[in-house]
Amino acid sequence: MTLDLPDLAAMEALGAHIAALLQPGDVVALTGGLGAGKTTLARAILHALGHEGEVPSPTFTIIEPYDAPPLRLPVAHADFYRLERPEEAQELGLDDYREGGVLIAEWPDHAGGFAHEAGCLSITLEIVGQGRKATVEPGQDWIKRWV
Ligand SMILES: Nc1ncnc2c1ncn2[C@@H]1O[C@H](COP(=O)(O)OP(=O)(O)OP(=O)(O)O)[C@@H](O)[C@H]1O
Ligand SMILES: [Mg+2]
């Protein structure tokens, strides 16, 4: 399904909707070109889960962990753009970062992709005029949750 996200308020609302549905083990896979809004949506999810303050883009650190509490769930926010091989994600300890929590992944295809996981919510963002369009593809575990 597709959603129109004309402004940042719409992005915040989508992030809050996703955050309320997240369960341990989930992945939110955010695909889209440069400036499509991946980090913006990741920030909206993190804030809705209870994070206060900055959310640095994990462009250089690749994986930024967020603890619970203060968040409702632990989150690993990753930007896999700079990976040269998908295996590097495991070499960085991705499985440990994911333990008991949620992975928000920008450029998921650079880490081999997560869409085969039942807990993966795949969102593709595109620039449309001043706003954005989201195409949402829920994994098996998300079909009943996502309305
Ligand atoms: N729905 C929206 N409507 C209007 N502007 C938006 C929307 N979502 C994000 N933006 C703006 O788009 C710009 C780029 O967003 P963002 O940094 O999240 O993109 P990104 O996909 O993470 O890009 P990169 O791959 O370069 O990291 C920001 O200035 C942000 O405010
Ligand atoms: Mg980004």
CSV table of C-alpha atoms and ligand atoms in Angstrom, one decimal:
chain,number,residue,atom,x,y,z
A,1,MET,CA,0.0,0.0,0.0
A,2,THR,CA,1.1,3.6,-0.5
A,3,LEU,CA,0.8,6.6,1.8
A,4,ASP,CA,1.2,10.3,1.0
A,5,LEU,CA,3.5,12.1,3.4
A,6,PRO,CA,3.2,15.7,2.3
A,7,ASP,CA,5.2,17.2,5.2
A,8,LEU,CA,7.2,16.5,8.3
A,9,ALA,CA,4.0,16.2,10.4
A,10,ALA,CA,2.9,13.3,8.3
A,11,MET,CA,6.3,11.7,8.8
A,12,GLU,CA,6.0,12.1,12.6
A,13,ALA,CA,2.5,10.5,12.5
A,14,LEU,CA,3.8,7.5,10.5
A,15,GLY,CA,6.7,7.1,12.9
A,16,ALA,CA,4.3,7.2,15.9
A,17,HIS,CA,2.0,4.6,14.2
A,18,ILE,CA,5.0,2.3,13.6
A,19,ALA,CA,6.4,2.8,17.0
A,20,ALA,CA,3.2,1.8,18.7
A,21,LEU,CA,3.2,-1.5,16.8
A,22,LEU,CA,6.8,-2.5,17.2
A,23,GLN,CA,7.7,-5.8,19.0
A,24,PRO,CA,11.1,-7.3,19.8
A,25,GLY,CA,12.8,-8.9,16.8
A,26,ASP,CA,11.2,-6.6,14.3
A,27,VAL,CA,13.0,-4.8,11.5
A,28,VAL,CA,11.9,-1.5,9.9
A,29,ALA,CA,13.7,-1.5,6.5
A,30,LEU,CA,13.9,2.0,5.0
A,31,THR,CA,14.7,2.1,1.3
A,32,GLY,CA,15.0,5.2,-0.8
A,33,GLY,CA,17.5,7.5,-2.5
A,34,LEU,CA,19.5,10.3,-0.9
A,35,GLY,CA,17.3,12.7,0.9
A,36,ALA,CA,14.2,10.5,0.6
A,37,GLY,CA,13.4,10.8,4.3
A,38,LYS,CA,14.8,7.5,5.8
A,39,THR,CA,16.6,9.2,8.7
A,40,THR,CA,13.6,11.5,9.3
A,41,LEU,CA,11.3,8.5,9.7
A,42,ALA,CA,13.8,6.7,11.9
A,43,ARG,CA,14.0,9.8,14.1
A,44,ALA,CA,10.2,9.9,14.3
A,45,ILE,CA,10.1,6.2,15.4
A,46,LEU,CA,12.8,6.7,18.0
A,47,HIS,CA,11.1,9.8,19.5
A,48,ALA,CA,7.8,8.0,19.7
A,49,LEU,CA,9.5,5.1,21.5
A,50,GLY,CA,10.6,7.6,24.1
A,51,HIS,CA,14.0,8.9,23.0
A,52,GLU,CA,14.6,12.5,23.9
A,53,GLY,CA,17.2,14.6,22.2
A,54,GLU,CA,19.4,14.1,19.1
A,55,VAL,CA,19.3,11.2,16.7
A,56,PRO,CA,22.6,11.4,14.8
A,57,SER,CA,22.6,9.8,11.4
A,58,PRO,CA,24.6,6.6,11.7
A,59,THR,CA,26.3,7.3,8.4
A,60,PHE,CA,29.8,6.8,9.9
A,61,THR,CA,29.1,4.7,13.0
A,62,ILE,CA,26.9,2.3,10.8
A,63,ILE,CA,25.0,1.1,13.9
A,64,GLU,CA,23.8,3.4,16.7
A,65,PRO,CA,22.2,1.6,19.7
A,66,TYR,CA,19.4,3.0,21.9
A,67,ASP,CA,18.7,1.5,25.3
A,68,ALA,CA,15.4,0.5,27.0
A,69,PRO,CA,14.6,2.3,29.2
A,70,PRO,CA,14.2,5.1,28.4
A,71,LEU,CA,12.9,3.6,25.2
A,72,ARG,CA,10.0,1.2,25.3
A,73,LEU,CA,12.2,-1.3,23.4
A,74,PRO,CA,15.9,-1.3,22.6
A,75,VAL,CA,16.6,-0.1,19.1
A,76,ALA,CA,19.6,-0.5,16.8
A,77,HIS,CA,19.5,2.3,14.2
A,78,ALA,CA,21.7,1.4,11.3
A,79,ASP,CA,22.7,3.0,8.0
A,80,PHE,CA,24.3,0.3,5.8
A,81,TYR,CA,25.1,2.6,2.9
A,82,ARG,CA,28.9,2.4,3.5
A,83,LEU,CA,29.1,-1.3,3.7
A,84,GLU,CA,31.1,-2.8,0.8
A,85,ARG,CA,29.9,-6.4,1.5
A,86,PRO,CA,26.7,-7.6,3.1
A,87,GLU,CA,28.7,-9.8,5.5
A,88,GLU,CA,30.2,-6.7,7.1
A,89,ALA,CA,26.9,-6.3,9.0
A,90,GLN,CA,27.4,-9.5,10.8
A,91,GLU,CA,31.1,-8.7,11.4
A,92,LEU,CA,30.0,-5.5,13.1
A,93,GLY,CA,28.0,-7.6,15.6
A,94,LEU,CA,24.5,-6.8,14.1
A,95,ASP,CA,23.0,-9.9,15.8
A,96,ASP,CA,24.2,-8.7,19.2
A,97,TYR,CA,22.8,-5.2,18.6
A,98,ARG,CA,19.4,-6.7,17.6
A,99,GLU,CA,19.1,-8.9,20.7
A,100,GLY,CA,15.7,-8.4,22.3
A,101,GLY,CA,15.0,-5.3,20.3
A,102,VAL,CA,14.2,-3.6,17.0
A,103,LEU,CA,16.4,-2.9,14.0
A,104,ILE,CA,15.7,0.3,12.0
A,105,ALA,CA,17.8,-0.2,8.8
A,106,GLU,CA,18.6,2.4,6.2
A,107,TRP,CA,20.0,1.0,2.9
A,108,PRO,CA,18.9,-2.6,4.0
A,109,ASP,CA,19.9,-4.1,0.7
A,110,HIS,CA,23.5,-3.2,1.4
A,111,ALA,CA,23.3,-5.6,4.4
A,112,GLY,CA,21.7,-8.4,2.3
A,113,GLY,CA,18.1,-7.3,3.0
A,114,PHE,CA,15.6,-8.3,5.7
A,115,ALA,CA,12.4,-8.7,3.7
A,116,HIS,CA,12.5,-12.5,4.1
A,117,GLU,CA,12.0,-12.0,7.9
A,118,ALA,CA,8.4,-12.3,9.1
A,119,GLY,CA,9.0,-9.3,11.4
A,120,CYS,CA,10.2,-7.0,8.7
A,121,LEU,CA,8.2,-3.9,7.8
A,122,SER,CA,9.6,-2.7,4.5
A,123,ILE,CA,9.1,1.0,3.6
A,124,THR,CA,10.2,2.6,0.4
A,125,LEU,CA,10.3,6.4,0.4
A,126,GLU,CA,10.2,8.5,-2.8
A,127,ILE,CA,10.3,12.3,-3.2
A,128,VAL,CA,7.1,13.7,-4.7
A,129,GLY,CA,7.1,17.4,-5.1
A,130,GLN,CA,7.8,19.0,-1.7
A,131,GLY,CA,6.7,15.9,0.1
A,132,ARG,CA,7.2,12.1,0.1
A,133,LYS,CA,5.4,8.9,-0.8
A,134,ALA,CA,5.8,5.7,1.2
A,135,THR,CA,5.2,2.2,-0.2
A,136,VAL,CA,4.7,-0.2,2.7
A,137,GLU,CA,5.2,-3.9,2.4
A,138,PRO,CA,4.5,-5.7,5.7
A,139,GLY,CA,6.2,-9.1,6.5
A,140,GLN,CA,4.0,-12.0,7.6
A,141,ASP,CA,4.0,-10.9,11.3
A,142,TRP,CA,3.0,-7.4,10.3
A,143,ILE,CA,0.0,-8.2,8.1
A,144,LYS,CA,-2.4,-8.5,11.1
A,145,ARG,CA,-0.8,-5.6,13.0
A,146,TRP,CA,-0.7,-3.1,10.1
A,147,VAL,CA,-4.1,-1.5,9.3
B,1,LIG,N1,7.5,13.9,4.3
B,1,LIG,C1,8.4,14.9,4.1
B,1,LIG,N2,8.0,16.0,3.6
B,1,LIG,C2,8.9,17.0,3.3
B,1,LIG,N3,10.2,17.0,3.6
B,1,LIG,C3,10.7,15.9,4.2
B,1,LIG,C4,9.8,14.8,4.5
B,1,LIG,N4,10.6,13.8,5.0
B,1,LIG,C5,11.8,14.2,5.1
B,1,LIG,N5,11.9,15.5,4.6
B,1,LIG,C6,13.2,16.3,4.5
B,1,LIG,O1,14.0,15.7,3.6
B,1,LIG,C7,15.4,15.9,3.9
B,1,LIG,C8,16.2,14.6,3.8
B,1,LIG,O2,15.7,13.7,4.8
B,1,LIG,P1,16.6,12.6,5.4
B,1,LIG,O3,17.9,13.0,5.9
B,1,LIG,O4,15.7,11.9,6.4
B,1,LIG,O5,16.8,11.6,4.1
B,1,LIG,P2,17.6,10.2,4.0
B,1,LIG,O6,16.7,9.3,3.2
B,1,LIG,O7,18.0,9.7,5.3
B,1,LIG,O8,18.8,10.6,3.1
B,1,LIG,P3,20.4,10.0,3.1
B,1,LIG,O9,20.3,8.7,2.3
B,1,LIG,O10,21.1,11.1,2.4
B,1,LIG,O11,20.8,9.8,4.5
B,1,LIG,C9,15.3,16.5,5.3
B,1,LIG,O12,15.6,17.9,5.1
B,1,LIG,C10,13.9,16.3,5.8
B,1,LIG,O13,13.5,17.4,6.6
B,2,MG,MG,19.8,9.0,6.2
